Amino acid sequence: MSDLLPPPSTEGHGAVQLHEHSNANLLKIDTHDTYSTVGAIKKLIVKALPAEKHETPPQSLLKGLIRINKNPKNAHLFMAFETPEDRAAASALLQTISHRGRPWTEASVSSRDLELTHKGGVKRRRDGGDRDGLRKLTQYEHLSMEEQLDRKKRHCLDVMRAILPPCACSDVAFQDRFVGILKSPVTEGYRNHVNLSFGFCADGITRALGFQEGSLVEGTAAILPATLPGKDIVTMNAAAKVVAAALMDVCTEFRDAAKGGLDVFDKVKASGFWRKLQVRHNVKGEVMMDVEVDAASVTADVWTAVRQRLVEIFTSEEMRVKLTAATGLSTAAVASLQCHTRTGISSLPFDVQREVLYGASTLTEYLAGLRFELSPTAFFQVNTPGMESMLTKVTEVTALSASTTLLDLCSGTGTIGLTLSKYVKRVIGIELIESAVSNARRNAQQNGITNAEFHCGRVEHLLPSVITSLPAEDRGDIVVILDPPRAGVNSTVLKWIRGMDTIRRVVYISCEQTALVRDCPGLTKPSTKAYRGAPFEVTAAFAVDLFPHTHHVEMVAVLTRRPEGAGASTSEPVPAPAPANAESSGEDEDKTAANSDGAVSSSGTSLKDRCVFE
């Protein structure tokens, strides 16, 4: 049976053409069939338009067809073709097909159709054509820091309007509750963690290690080199650039047929030995490397030779000197070299076995006077100095005391809970990833923190038992830290938080504000059968520019429980608490100064001078 699409090419990578998703030859057909999927439509076309028997081999039914798409909730079928002639021929054929006696008809293509069907291509053209790939990594690099902060501030004010009730948005309290934006102490080379991919540059020939510029959906799998001459990636740390360049040299060395002929991963063919590199570094310049390869595709002798060469290169004195020169830190060196194997295109499981080639299996990071042990898969904010500024500000806007029980949900390696442990009586963390929980427990132990415990599992499964098992004296003042992944919080968690009246405050930390806007109503709306208990209200919020030169921003919202029956109130940020387990809090004193320049929100509302902190 003939297929709709032409057979894939079996030639080399340079000849594999990833179709550019141009919609100049887009065909829109009204099938009068709202519920059929693309698969069902394909079968119907093949059945209705049988191939000519004399064709050997059977040819594609619709010549020049690039892609086909149909929303099963819409009757319109979209097809993109290589040429106008192919499009016209297909239109004539498809209009001979009918659904329940109603012939398929061609419909006009609107600009909205182009937006919906083009994936990333229309956006690229609207932004000025095929942009410099760096702009995908650092969207705001062309803007001054003042303009970057102003845009992020206006975004956060829009979020505030979305999560506050209308009465608060029109009141001066709206301005008071948004404390401001903290500038990042470091704006260049701040990323302490980066994931790089092996592959081919846009020419389909040059091998590279860096960032993928697009996706197969967009019609490209080209790699933007991490060490591109003359086009520095401003967010990438110098240590990562040094080890990436050295690993690329090793890759080139083993392409020699005499050494195994190992090539980079070809995403089109889904084959190749060298796949990815993950690099972490700490404030001392110590580096952890995790190399991903397809060891199953080579002989044992070749794999042994590769590992030996990696150890030789990255533990050498020459590498230490290069890292020291690049970072300006005498302690800079590769402290951990690991690798793991991956075959095919399936997602890599979190618990994949890693082989330690050199050093320890973890890297120690230093934050707020504490030591944190990180495994390769552990989550840790990419901007360590910015994270420290954020935690200092959290203590200022959240009333923590020696009687507070802190529930750190989605706790990761325990960064937030352990840093705030000196302000509270008890810290309880819940985290899904087992390796992160192990890290958190070791972090508590090596820092001598005895009032913190960590549990492994889903928050929605463990939270009820954790709360109900607390002794009465620990239930009087419970504060929840919510630092969820981009997807946000499970609604069951929000219902439990809402229904437990001893939870007095919630600190919601979001890197993706869509989740914050979606989750807030469950905590702030009037009581319902599903969401019982007195509602919370947003009493303070601030943002931190953890990601300079990008459009991303970290936002923190503090929600305080309202007394039963009370309406929304104006709430000023509370003063910083005194540490519960320390004699002095001088080290956590706020060192930020207010910016004296006035600012205007996206709606023209004048904000206080403290909207941006130095």
Coordinates of C-alpha atoms in Angstrom, one line a residue:
M1 CA 0.0 0.0 0.0
S2 CA 1.2 3.5 -0.8
D3 CA 1.9 5.9 2.0
L4 CA 1.1 9.6 2.1
L5 CA 4.6 10.7 2.7
P6 CA 7.7 9.9 0.6
P7 CA 10.2 7.3 2.1
P8 CA 12.9 8.8 4.3
S9 CA 16.4 9.3 2.8
T10 CA 19.1 6.7 3.6
E11 CA 22.0 8.9 2.6
G12 CA 24.5 10.6 4.8
H13 CA 23.7 13.3 7.3
G14 CA 24.7 16.1 4.9
A15 CA 22.1 14.8 2.4
V16 CA 19.3 14.5 5.0
Q17 CA 17.1 17.5 4.4
L18 CA 15.0 18.6 7.3
H19 CA 12.0 20.2 5.8
E20 CA 11.7 23.9 6.6
H21 CA 8.2 24.5 7.8
S22 CA 7.3 27.2 5.2
N23 CA 3.5 27.6 5.0
A24 CA 3.6 29.3 1.5
N25 CA 2.0 26.1 0.1
L26 CA -0.4 25.3 2.9
L27 CA -3.6 23.5 2.0
K28 CA -6.7 23.7 4.2
I29 CA -9.4 21.1 3.6
D30 CA -12.8 21.1 5.3
T31 CA -13.5 17.4 5.9
H32 CA -16.8 17.9 7.7
D33 CA -15.5 15.3 10.2
T34 CA -14.8 16.9 13.5
Y35 CA -13.6 13.9 15.5
S36 CA -11.3 11.9 13.2
T37 CA -7.6 12.0 14.1
V38 CA -4.7 12.4 11.7
G39 CA -4.2 8.6 11.7
A40 CA -7.8 7.9 10.7
I41 CA -7.7 10.6 8.0
K42 CA -4.5 9.0 6.5
K43 CA -6.2 5.6 6.3
L44 CA -9.2 7.2 4.7
I45 CA -7.1 8.9 2.1
V46 CA -5.2 5.8 1.3
K47 CA -8.4 3.8 1.0
A48 CA -10.1 6.4 -1.2
L49 CA -7.2 7.1 -3.5
P50 CA -5.6 3.7 -4.3
A51 CA -2.2 3.8 -6.0
E52 CA -1.8 2.8 -9.6
K53 CA -1.1 -0.9 -9.8
H54 CA 1.7 -0.4 -12.4
E55 CA 3.8 1.8 -10.0
T56 CA 6.9 -0.1 -8.9
P57 CA 7.7 0.6 -6.1
P58 CA 4.4 2.2 -5.0
Q59 CA 4.8 6.0 -5.0
S60 CA 3.6 8.6 -2.4
L61 CA 0.0 9.4 -3.0
L62 CA 0.4 13.1 -2.5
K63 CA 3.5 14.3 -4.2
G64 CA 5.6 16.9 -2.3
L65 CA 3.7 16.5 1.0
I66 CA 5.8 17.8 3.8
R67 CA 3.5 17.3 6.8
I68 CA -0.1 16.7 7.7
N69 CA -2.0 17.9 10.7
K70 CA -5.5 17.8 12.1
N71 CA -7.0 18.7 15.5
P72 CA -9.5 15.9 16.4
K73 CA -11.8 18.6 17.7
N74 CA -11.8 20.5 14.4
A75 CA -13.0 19.5 11.0
H76 CA -10.1 21.2 9.1
L77 CA -7.2 19.2 7.7
F78 CA -3.9 21.0 7.1
M79 CA -1.2 19.9 4.6
A80 CA 2.0 21.6 3.6
F81 CA 3.6 21.0 0.2
E82 CA 6.9 21.7 -1.4
T83 CA 5.5 23.5 -4.4
P84 CA 2.3 25.3 -5.5
E85 CA 1.9 22.6 -8.2
D86 CA 2.0 19.8 -5.7
R87 CA -0.6 21.7 -3.5
A88 CA -3.0 22.2 -6.5
A89 CA -2.8 18.6 -7.5
A90 CA -3.5 17.4 -4.0
S91 CA -6.4 19.7 -3.6
A92 CA -8.0 18.3 -6.7
L93 CA -7.6 14.7 -5.5
L94 CA -8.8 15.4 -1.9
Q95 CA -12.0 17.1 -3.1
T96 CA -13.1 13.8 -4.6
I97 CA -13.3 12.3 -1.1
S98 CA -16.5 12.8 0.9
H99 CA -17.7 12.3 4.5
R100 CA -21.3 11.1 4.9
G101 CA -22.2 12.3 1.4
R102 CA -20.6 15.7 1.9
P103 CA -17.5 16.2 -0.4
W104 CA -14.3 17.6 1.1
T105 CA -13.8 21.2 0.1
E106 CA -10.8 23.5 0.1
A107 CA -11.0 26.4 2.6
S108 CA -9.1 29.7 2.6
V109 CA -6.0 29.8 4.8
S110 CA -6.0 32.6 7.4
S111 CA -3.1 34.3 9.2
R112 CA -4.3 32.5 12.3
D113 CA -4.0 29.2 10.5
L114 CA -0.4 30.0 9.7
E115 CA 0.3 30.8 13.3
L116 CA -1.2 27.5 14.6
T117 CA 0.3 25.2 12.0
H118 CA 3.8 26.7 11.5
K119 CA 5.1 25.7 15.0
G120 CA 8.3 27.9 15.4
G121 CA 8.7 29.1 11.9
V122 CA 6.3 32.0 11.9
K123 CA 7.8 33.2 15.1
R124 CA 11.2 33.2 13.6
R125 CA 10.1 35.2 10.6
R126 CA 8.2 37.7 12.8
D127 CA 11.3 38.3 14.8
G128 CA 13.3 39.2 11.7
G129 CA 14.1 36.0 9.9
D130 CA 16.6 33.2 10.9
R131 CA 18.1 34.9 13.9
D132 CA 21.5 34.6 15.4
G133 CA 21.1 31.4 17.5
L134 CA 22.4 33.1 20.5
R135 CA 19.2 35.1 20.9
K136 CA 17.4 31.9 21.7
L137 CA 19.7 31.4 24.7
T138 CA 19.9 35.1 25.7
Q139 CA 16.8 36.8 24.5
Y140 CA 17.5 40.1 26.4
E141 CA 21.3 40.3 25.7
H142 CA 20.8 43.2 23.3
L143 CA 19.0 45.2 26.1
S144 CA 20.7 47.2 28.9
M145 CA 20.3 45.8 32.4
E146 CA 18.0 48.6 33.3
E147 CA 15.7 47.8 30.4
Q148 CA 15.8 44.1 31.2
L149 CA 14.8 44.7 34.8
D150 CA 12.0 47.1 33.7
R151 CA 10.5 44.5 31.4
K152 CA 10.6 41.8 34.1
K153 CA 9.2 44.2 36.6
R154 CA 6.2 45.0 34.4
H155 CA 5.7 41.3 33.8
C156 CA 5.6 40.7 37.6
L157 CA 3.1 43.5 38.0
D158 CA 0.9 41.9 35.5
V159 CA 1.2 38.6 37.5
M160 CA 0.2 40.5 40.6
R161 CA -2.9 41.8 38.9
A162 CA -3.8 38.3 38.0
I163 CA -3.4 36.8 41.5
L164 CA -4.8 39.7 43.5
P165 CA -8.6 40.4 43.8
P166 CA -9.8 43.4 41.7
C167 CA -10.3 45.5 44.8
A168 CA -6.6 45.2 45.7
C169 CA -5.4 45.9 42.2
S170 CA -7.1 49.3 42.3
D171 CA -5.8 50.2 45.7
V172 CA -2.5 51.6 46.9
A173 CA -2.0 48.2 48.7
F174 CA -1.2 46.8 45.3
Q175 CA 1.9 48.9 45.1
D176 CA 2.8 48.1 48.7
R177 CA 2.6 44.3 48.3
F178 CA 5.0 44.1 45.4
V179 CA 8.3 44.7 47.2
G180 CA 10.4 44.9 44.1
I181 CA 13.0 43.2 41.9
L182 CA 16.4 42.1 43.3
K183 CA 19.2 42.5 40.8
S184 CA 21.5 39.6 40.3
P185 CA 25.0 40.1 42.0
V186 CA 26.5 38.5 38.9
T187 CA 25.2 39.2 35.4
E188 CA 27.7 37.3 33.1
G189 CA 28.9 33.7 33.3
Y190 CA 26.6 33.1 36.2
R191 CA 25.2 29.7 35.2
N192 CA 26.7 27.0 37.5
H193 CA 25.1 24.2 35.5
V194 CA 24.8 23.7 31.8
N195 CA 23.7 20.8 29.5
L196 CA 25.4 20.6 26.1
S197 CA 24.6 18.3 23.1
F198 CA 26.8 16.8 20.5
G199 CA 25.7 17.1 16.9
F200 CA 26.1 18.9 13.6
C201 CA 26.2 22.6 12.8
A202 CA 23.7 24.1 10.4
D203 CA 25.9 23.0 7.4
G204 CA 25.2 19.4 8.3
I205 CA 29.0 18.6 8.2
T206 CA 30.8 20.4 11.0
R207 CA 30.7 18.5 14.3
A208 CA 30.0 20.6 17.4
L209 CA 29.2 20.5 21.1
G210 CA 26.8 23.1 22.3
F211 CA 23.1 24.1 22.2
Q212 CA 20.5 22.8 19.8
E213 CA 19.2 25.8 17.9
G214 CA 15.7 24.4 17.2
S215 CA 13.9 21.1 17.1
L216 CA 13.0 18.5 14.6
V217 CA 9.5 19.9 14.8
E218 CA 10.8 23.2 13.6
G219 CA 12.8 21.5 10.8
T220 CA 16.3 21.8 12.3
A221 CA 18.5 19.9 14.7
A222 CA 21.6 22.1 14.2
I223 CA 23.9 22.7 17.1
L224 CA 25.2 26.1 18.1
P225 CA 28.8 25.5 19.4
A226 CA 29.3 26.4 23.0
T227 CA 32.7 28.0 22.2
L228 CA 31.9 29.8 19.0
P229 CA 34.7 32.3 18.1
G230 CA 33.4 35.9 18.2
K231 CA 30.0 34.9 19.5
D232 CA 30.4 34.5 23.3
I233 CA 27.4 33.0 25.2
V234 CA 27.3 35.6 28.0
T235 CA 25.5 33.4 30.5
M236 CA 27.8 30.4 30.2
N237 CA 30.7 30.2 32.7
A238 CA 34.3 30.1 31.6
A239 CA 34.8 26.8 33.3
A240 CA 32.2 25.1 31.2
K241 CA 33.7 26.5 28.0
V242 CA 37.1 25.1 28.9
V243 CA 35.9 21.5 29.5
A244 CA 33.6 21.6 26.5
A245 CA 36.5 22.6 24.2
A246 CA 38.7 19.9 25.7
L247 CA 35.9 17.2 25.3
M248 CA 35.4 18.3 21.7
D249 CA 39.1 17.7 21.1
V250 CA 38.8 14.1 22.5
C251 CA 35.8 13.6 20.3
T252 CA 37.8 14.6 17.2
E253 CA 40.7 12.4 18.2
F254 CA 38.5 9.3 18.4
R255 CA 36.9 9.9 15.0
D256 CA 40.0 8.4 13.6
A257 CA 39.1 5.0 12.2
A258 CA 42.2 3.5 13.9
K259 CA 40.8 4.6 17.3
G260 CA 37.2 3.4 16.7
G261 CA 35.7 5.9 14.3
L262 CA 33.4 7.3 17.0
D263 CA 31.2 10.1 15.7
V264 CA 28.8 12.6 17.3
F265 CA 25.1 11.8 17.8
D266 CA 23.0 12.3 14.7
K267 CA 19.6 13.3 15.8
V268 CA 18.1 12.6 12.4
K269 CA 19.4 9.0 12.2
A270 CA 19.3 8.5 16.0
S271 CA 22.8 7.1 16.0
G272 CA 26.3 8.1 17.2
F273 CA 28.6 7.6 20.1
W274 CA 29.0 11.1 21.7
R275 CA 25.7 12.4 22.9
K276 CA 25.7 14.9 25.7
L277 CA 27.8 16.7 28.4
Q278 CA 26.5 18.0 31.7
V279 CA 28.8 20.5 33.5
R280 CA 28.4 21.8 37.0
H281 CA 30.8 24.1 38.9
N282 CA 30.8 25.6 42.4
V283 CA 31.9 29.0 43.7
K284 CA 35.4 27.6 44.1
G285 CA 35.7 26.7 40.4
E286 CA 35.6 23.0 41.1
V287 CA 33.9 21.1 38.2
M288 CA 31.7 18.1 37.9
M289 CA 31.4 16.5 34.4
D290 CA 28.9 13.9 33.3
V291 CA 29.4 12.6 29.8
E292 CA 26.7 10.7 28.0
V293 CA 27.7 8.2 25.3
D294 CA 26.4 5.1 23.5
A295 CA 28.8 2.6 24.9
A296 CA 26.8 -0.3 23.6
S297 CA 27.6 0.7 20.0
V298 CA 31.4 0.1 20.4
T299 CA 33.7 -2.7 21.5
A300 CA 34.8 -3.1 25.1
D301 CA 38.4 -2.2 24.1
V302 CA 37.4 1.0 22.4
W303 CA 35.2 2.0 25.4
T304 CA 38.1 1.3 27.8
A305 CA 40.4 3.5 25.7
V306 CA 37.9 6.3 25.7
R307 CA 37.5 6.3 29.5
Q308 CA 41.3 6.2 30.0
R309 CA 41.7 9.2 27.7
L310 CA 39.0 11.2 29.4
V311 CA 40.7 10.7 32.8
E312 CA 44.1 11.5 31.3
I313 CA 42.9 14.8 29.8
F314 CA 40.6 16.1 32.6
T315 CA 42.9 15.3 35.5
S316 CA 46.0 16.7 33.9
E317 CA 48.0 19.7 35.2
E318 CA 47.3 21.4 31.8
M319 CA 43.6 21.2 32.5
R320 CA 44.0 22.6 36.0
V321 CA 46.0 25.6 34.6
K322 CA 43.4 26.3 31.9
L323 CA 40.6 26.3 34.5
T324 CA 42.5 28.5 36.8
A325 CA 43.3 31.0 34.1
A326 CA 39.7 31.0 32.8
T327 CA 38.0 31.5 36.2
G328 CA 40.7 33.4 38.2
L329 CA 40.3 30.8 41.0
S330 CA 43.4 28.9 42.3
T331 CA 41.1 26.1 43.4
A332 CA 39.6 25.5 40.0
A333 CA 39.9 21.9 38.8
V334 CA 37.8 18.9 37.7
A335 CA 36.7 17.4 40.9
S336 CA 34.3 14.8 39.5
L337 CA 34.3 13.0 36.2
Q338 CA 31.4 10.6 35.5
C339 CA 29.8 9.0 32.5
H340 CA 26.7 7.0 31.7
T341 CA 25.5 5.2 28.6
R342 CA 22.3 5.8 26.6
T343 CA 21.0 4.0 23.5
G344 CA 18.2 5.1 21.2
I345 CA 16.0 8.2 21.6
S346 CA 14.0 7.3 24.8
S347 CA 14.1 9.6 27.7
L348 CA 16.9 9.1 30.2
P349 CA 15.6 7.8 33.6
F350 CA 16.6 9.8 36.7
D351 CA 18.2 6.7 38.3
V352 CA 20.4 5.8 35.4
Q353 CA 23.6 4.2 36.7
R354 CA 26.7 6.4 36.4
E355 CA 30.3 5.3 36.4
V356 CA 32.7 7.5 38.4
L357 CA 35.9 7.8 36.4
Y358 CA 37.6 10.2 38.7
G359 CA 36.9 11.9 42.0
A360 CA 33.7 11.9 44.0
S361 CA 30.1 11.1 42.8
T362 CA 28.9 14.5 44.1
L363 CA 30.0 18.1 44.0
T364 CA 29.9 20.4 47.0
E365 CA 28.4 23.8 46.6
Y366 CA 28.6 26.6 49.1
L367 CA 25.6 28.8 49.9
A368 CA 24.8 31.1 52.8
G369 CA 27.6 29.6 54.9
L370 CA 26.4 26.1 54.3
R371 CA 27.8 23.2 52.2
F372 CA 25.5 21.4 49.8
E373 CA 26.3 18.1 48.2
L374 CA 24.9 17.8 44.7
S375 CA 24.6 14.7 42.5
P376 CA 24.5 15.0 38.7
T377 CA 20.6 15.0 38.6
A378 CA 20.0 17.1 41.7
F379 CA 18.2 20.4 41.2
F380 CA 20.1 23.5 42.3
Q381 CA 19.5 27.1 41.2
V382 CA 21.8 28.0 38.3
N383 CA 22.7 31.4 39.9
T384 CA 24.2 30.8 43.3
P385 CA 24.8 34.5 44.3
G386 CA 21.3 35.4 43.1
M387 CA 19.8 32.5 45.1
E388 CA 21.5 33.7 48.3
S389 CA 20.0 37.2 47.7
M390 CA 16.5 35.6 47.3
L391 CA 16.7 33.6 50.5
T392 CA 17.8 36.7 52.4
K393 CA 14.7 38.5 51.2
V394 CA 12.5 35.5 52.0
T395 CA 13.4 35.8 55.6
E396 CA 12.4 39.5 55.5
V397 CA 8.9 39.0 54.1
T398 CA 8.0 35.8 56.0
A399 CA 7.4 35.9 59.7
L400 CA 9.4 33.0 60.9
S401 CA 10.0 32.3 64.6
A402 CA 11.4 29.8 67.1
S403 CA 8.0 28.1 67.2
T404 CA 7.5 27.8 63.4
T405 CA 7.4 24.4 61.6
L406 CA 8.6 24.9 58.1
L407 CA 7.3 22.5 55.4
D408 CA 9.6 22.5 52.4
L409 CA 7.6 21.0 49.6
C410 CA 9.5 19.9 46.5
S411 CA 12.6 20.4 48.6
G412 CA 15.2 19.1 46.2
T413 CA 18.6 18.9 47.9
G414 CA 17.3 20.9 50.9
T415 CA 18.7 24.2 49.9
I416 CA 15.8 26.4 51.1
G417 CA 14.8 24.4 54.1
L418 CA 18.3 24.1 55.5
T419 CA 19.2 27.7 54.8
L420 CA 16.1 28.8 56.8
S421 CA 16.5 26.2 59.5
K422 CA 18.2 28.6 61.9
Y423 CA 15.1 30.8 62.0
V424 CA 12.5 28.0 62.8
K425 CA 11.9 25.2 65.3
R426 CA 11.7 22.4 62.7
V427 CA 12.1 21.8 59.0
I428 CA 10.3 18.9 57.1
G429 CA 11.1 18.4 53.4
I430 CA 9.3 16.3 50.8
E431 CA 10.9 15.5 47.5
L432 CA 10.2 13.0 44.7
I433 CA 13.7 12.2 43.5
E434 CA 15.5 9.8 45.8
S435 CA 19.0 11.0 45.0
A436 CA 18.0 14.5 45.9
V437 CA 16.6 13.3 49.2
S438 CA 19.8 11.5 50.0
N439 CA 21.7 14.6 49.2
A440 CA 19.5 16.7 51.5
R441 CA 20.0 14.3 54.4
R442 CA 23.7 14.3 54.0
N443 CA 23.7 18.1 53.6
A444 CA 21.9 18.4 57.0
Q445 CA 24.3 16.0 58.6
Q446 CA 27.5 17.7 57.3
N447 CA 26.2 21.1 58.3
G448 CA 25.3 20.0 61.8
I449 CA 21.7 20.8 61.3
T450 CA 19.6 18.6 63.6
N451 CA 16.1 20.2 63.3
A452 CA 15.6 19.1 59.6
E453 CA 14.2 15.8 58.2
F454 CA 13.5 14.8 54.6
H455 CA 11.0 12.3 53.1
C456 CA 11.0 10.8 49.6
G457 CA 7.7 10.6 47.7
R458 CA 5.0 12.6 46.0
V459 CA 3.9 15.6 48.0
E460 CA 0.2 14.8 47.5
H461 CA 0.8 11.3 49.0
L462 CA 3.0 12.2 51.9
L463 CA 1.7 15.6 53.0
P464 CA -1.4 14.4 54.9
S465 CA 0.5 11.9 57.0
V466 CA 3.3 14.4 57.7
I467 CA 0.9 17.0 59.0
T468 CA -1.2 14.6 61.0
S469 CA 1.9 13.1 62.7
L470 CA 3.1 16.4 64.0
P471 CA 2.8 16.8 67.8
A472 CA 0.4 19.5 69.0
E473 CA 3.2 21.9 69.9
D474 CA 4.5 21.8 66.4
R475 CA 1.2 22.6 64.7
G476 CA 0.7 26.1 66.1
D477 CA 2.5 27.9 63.3
I478 CA 3.2 26.0 60.1
V479 CA 4.7 27.8 57.1
V480 CA 4.8 26.1 53.7
I481 CA 7.5 26.7 51.2
L482 CA 6.3 25.7 47.7
D483 CA 9.0 25.6 45.1
P484 CA 7.4 23.4 42.4
P485 CA 8.6 22.4 39.0
R486 CA 7.4 24.4 36.0
A487 CA 4.1 22.4 35.8
G488 CA 3.1 23.8 39.2
V489 CA 1.4 22.1 42.2
N490 CA -1.0 19.2 42.2
S491 CA -4.5 20.4 43.2
T492 CA -4.6 17.8 46.0
V493 CA -1.7 19.5 47.7
L494 CA -3.5 22.9 47.5
K495 CA -6.6 21.4 49.0
W496 CA -4.6 19.9 51.9
I497 CA -2.8 23.2 52.5
R498 CA -6.2 25.1 52.4
G499 CA -7.9 22.6 54.7
M500 CA -5.2 22.6 57.5
D501 CA -5.9 25.7 59.5
T502 CA -2.6 25.6 61.4
I503 CA -0.8 26.4 58.1
R504 CA -0.6 30.2 58.5
R505 CA 1.6 31.2 55.6
V506 CA 2.6 29.9 52.2
V507 CA 5.7 31.1 50.3
Y508 CA 5.3 30.2 46.6
I509 CA 8.5 30.4 44.6
S510 CA 7.9 30.2 40.8
C511 CA 10.3 30.2 37.8
E512 CA 7.2 29.9 35.6
Q513 CA 4.5 32.4 36.6
T514 CA 1.8 30.7 34.6
A515 CA 1.8 28.0 37.4
L516 CA 1.6 30.7 40.1
V517 CA -1.4 32.3 38.4
R518 CA -3.1 29.0 38.0
D519 CA -2.4 27.7 41.6
C520 CA -3.2 30.9 43.6
P521 CA -7.0 30.8 43.2
G522 CA -7.2 27.5 45.0
L523 CA -5.6 29.2 48.0
T524 CA -7.3 32.6 47.8
K525 CA -10.9 32.0 46.7
P526 CA -13.8 31.7 49.2
S527 CA -14.3 28.4 50.9
T528 CA -15.9 25.6 48.8
K529 CA -16.6 21.9 49.3
A530 CA -13.3 21.1 47.6
Y531 CA -11.3 24.0 49.1
R532 CA -12.3 24.2 52.7
G533 CA -11.0 26.5 55.4
A534 CA -10.3 30.2 55.5
P535 CA -8.7 31.5 52.4
F536 CA -5.2 33.0 52.0
E537 CA -4.4 36.4 50.5
V538 CA -1.2 37.6 48.8
T539 CA 0.4 39.9 51.4
A540 CA 3.8 40.4 49.8
A541 CA 5.7 39.5 46.6
F542 CA 9.0 40.2 45.1
A543 CA 11.1 39.0 42.1
V544 CA 14.7 38.1 41.7
D545 CA 16.6 38.4 38.4
L546 CA 18.2 34.9 38.6
F547 CA 18.5 34.7 34.8
P548 CA 20.1 37.9 33.5
H549 CA 20.0 38.4 29.7
T550 CA 16.9 36.0 29.4
H551 CA 13.2 36.7 29.7
H552 CA 12.9 34.4 32.7
V553 CA 12.5 35.7 36.2
E554 CA 12.1 34.1 39.6
M555 CA 9.0 35.4 41.5
V556 CA 8.2 34.8 45.2
A557 CA 4.7 35.4 46.6
V558 CA 3.8 35.3 50.3
L559 CA 0.2 34.2 51.1
T560 CA -1.1 34.7 54.6
R561 CA -4.2 33.0 56.1
R562 CA -7.1 35.4 56.6
P563 CA -9.2 35.1 59.8
E564 CA -12.4 33.3 59.1
G565 CA -14.9 35.7 57.7
A566 CA -12.4 38.5 57.2
G567 CA -12.1 40.3 53.9
A568 CA -9.0 41.2 52.0
S569 CA -6.7 43.5 53.8
T570 CA -3.7 45.7 53.2
S571 CA -0.6 43.9 54.5
E572 CA 2.9 45.5 54.7
P573 CA 6.0 43.2 54.5
V574 CA 7.0 42.0 57.9
P575 CA 10.4 42.7 59.4
A576 CA 13.1 40.1 59.2
P577 CA 12.9 37.5 62.1
A578 CA 15.7 36.9 64.5
P579 CA 17.4 33.5 64.0
A580 CA 16.0 30.8 66.3
N581 CA 19.2 28.8 66.5
A582 CA 21.8 31.6 66.5
E583 CA 22.9 34.5 68.7
S584 CA 23.1 37.0 65.9
S585 CA 21.6 37.5 62.4
G586 CA 24.2 40.0 61.2
E587 CA 25.3 37.8 58.4
D588 CA 21.8 37.8 57.0
E589 CA 21.3 41.6 57.2
D590 CA 19.8 43.1 54.0
K591 CA 22.5 44.9 52.1
T592 CA 20.3 46.1 49.3
A593 CA 19.7 49.8 48.7
A594 CA 16.6 51.3 47.1
N595 CA 16.8 52.7 43.6
S596 CA 15.7 56.3 43.7
D597 CA 14.4 56.4 40.1
G598 CA 10.6 56.3 39.7
A599 CA 9.1 53.5 37.6
V600 CA 5.8 53.0 35.7
S601 CA 3.9 49.7 35.4
S602 CA 2.5 48.4 32.1
S603 CA -0.8 50.0 32.9
G604 CA 0.8 53.4 33.8
T605 CA 0.6 53.0 37.6
S606 CA 3.5 54.8 39.3
L607 CA 5.4 52.5 41.6
K608 CA 7.5 53.3 44.7
D609 CA 11.2 54.0 44.6
R610 CA 11.9 50.6 46.1
C611 CA 10.7 48.7 43.1
V612 CA 14.2 47.8 42.0
F613 CA 17.0 47.0 44.5
E614 CA 20.7 47.3 43.9

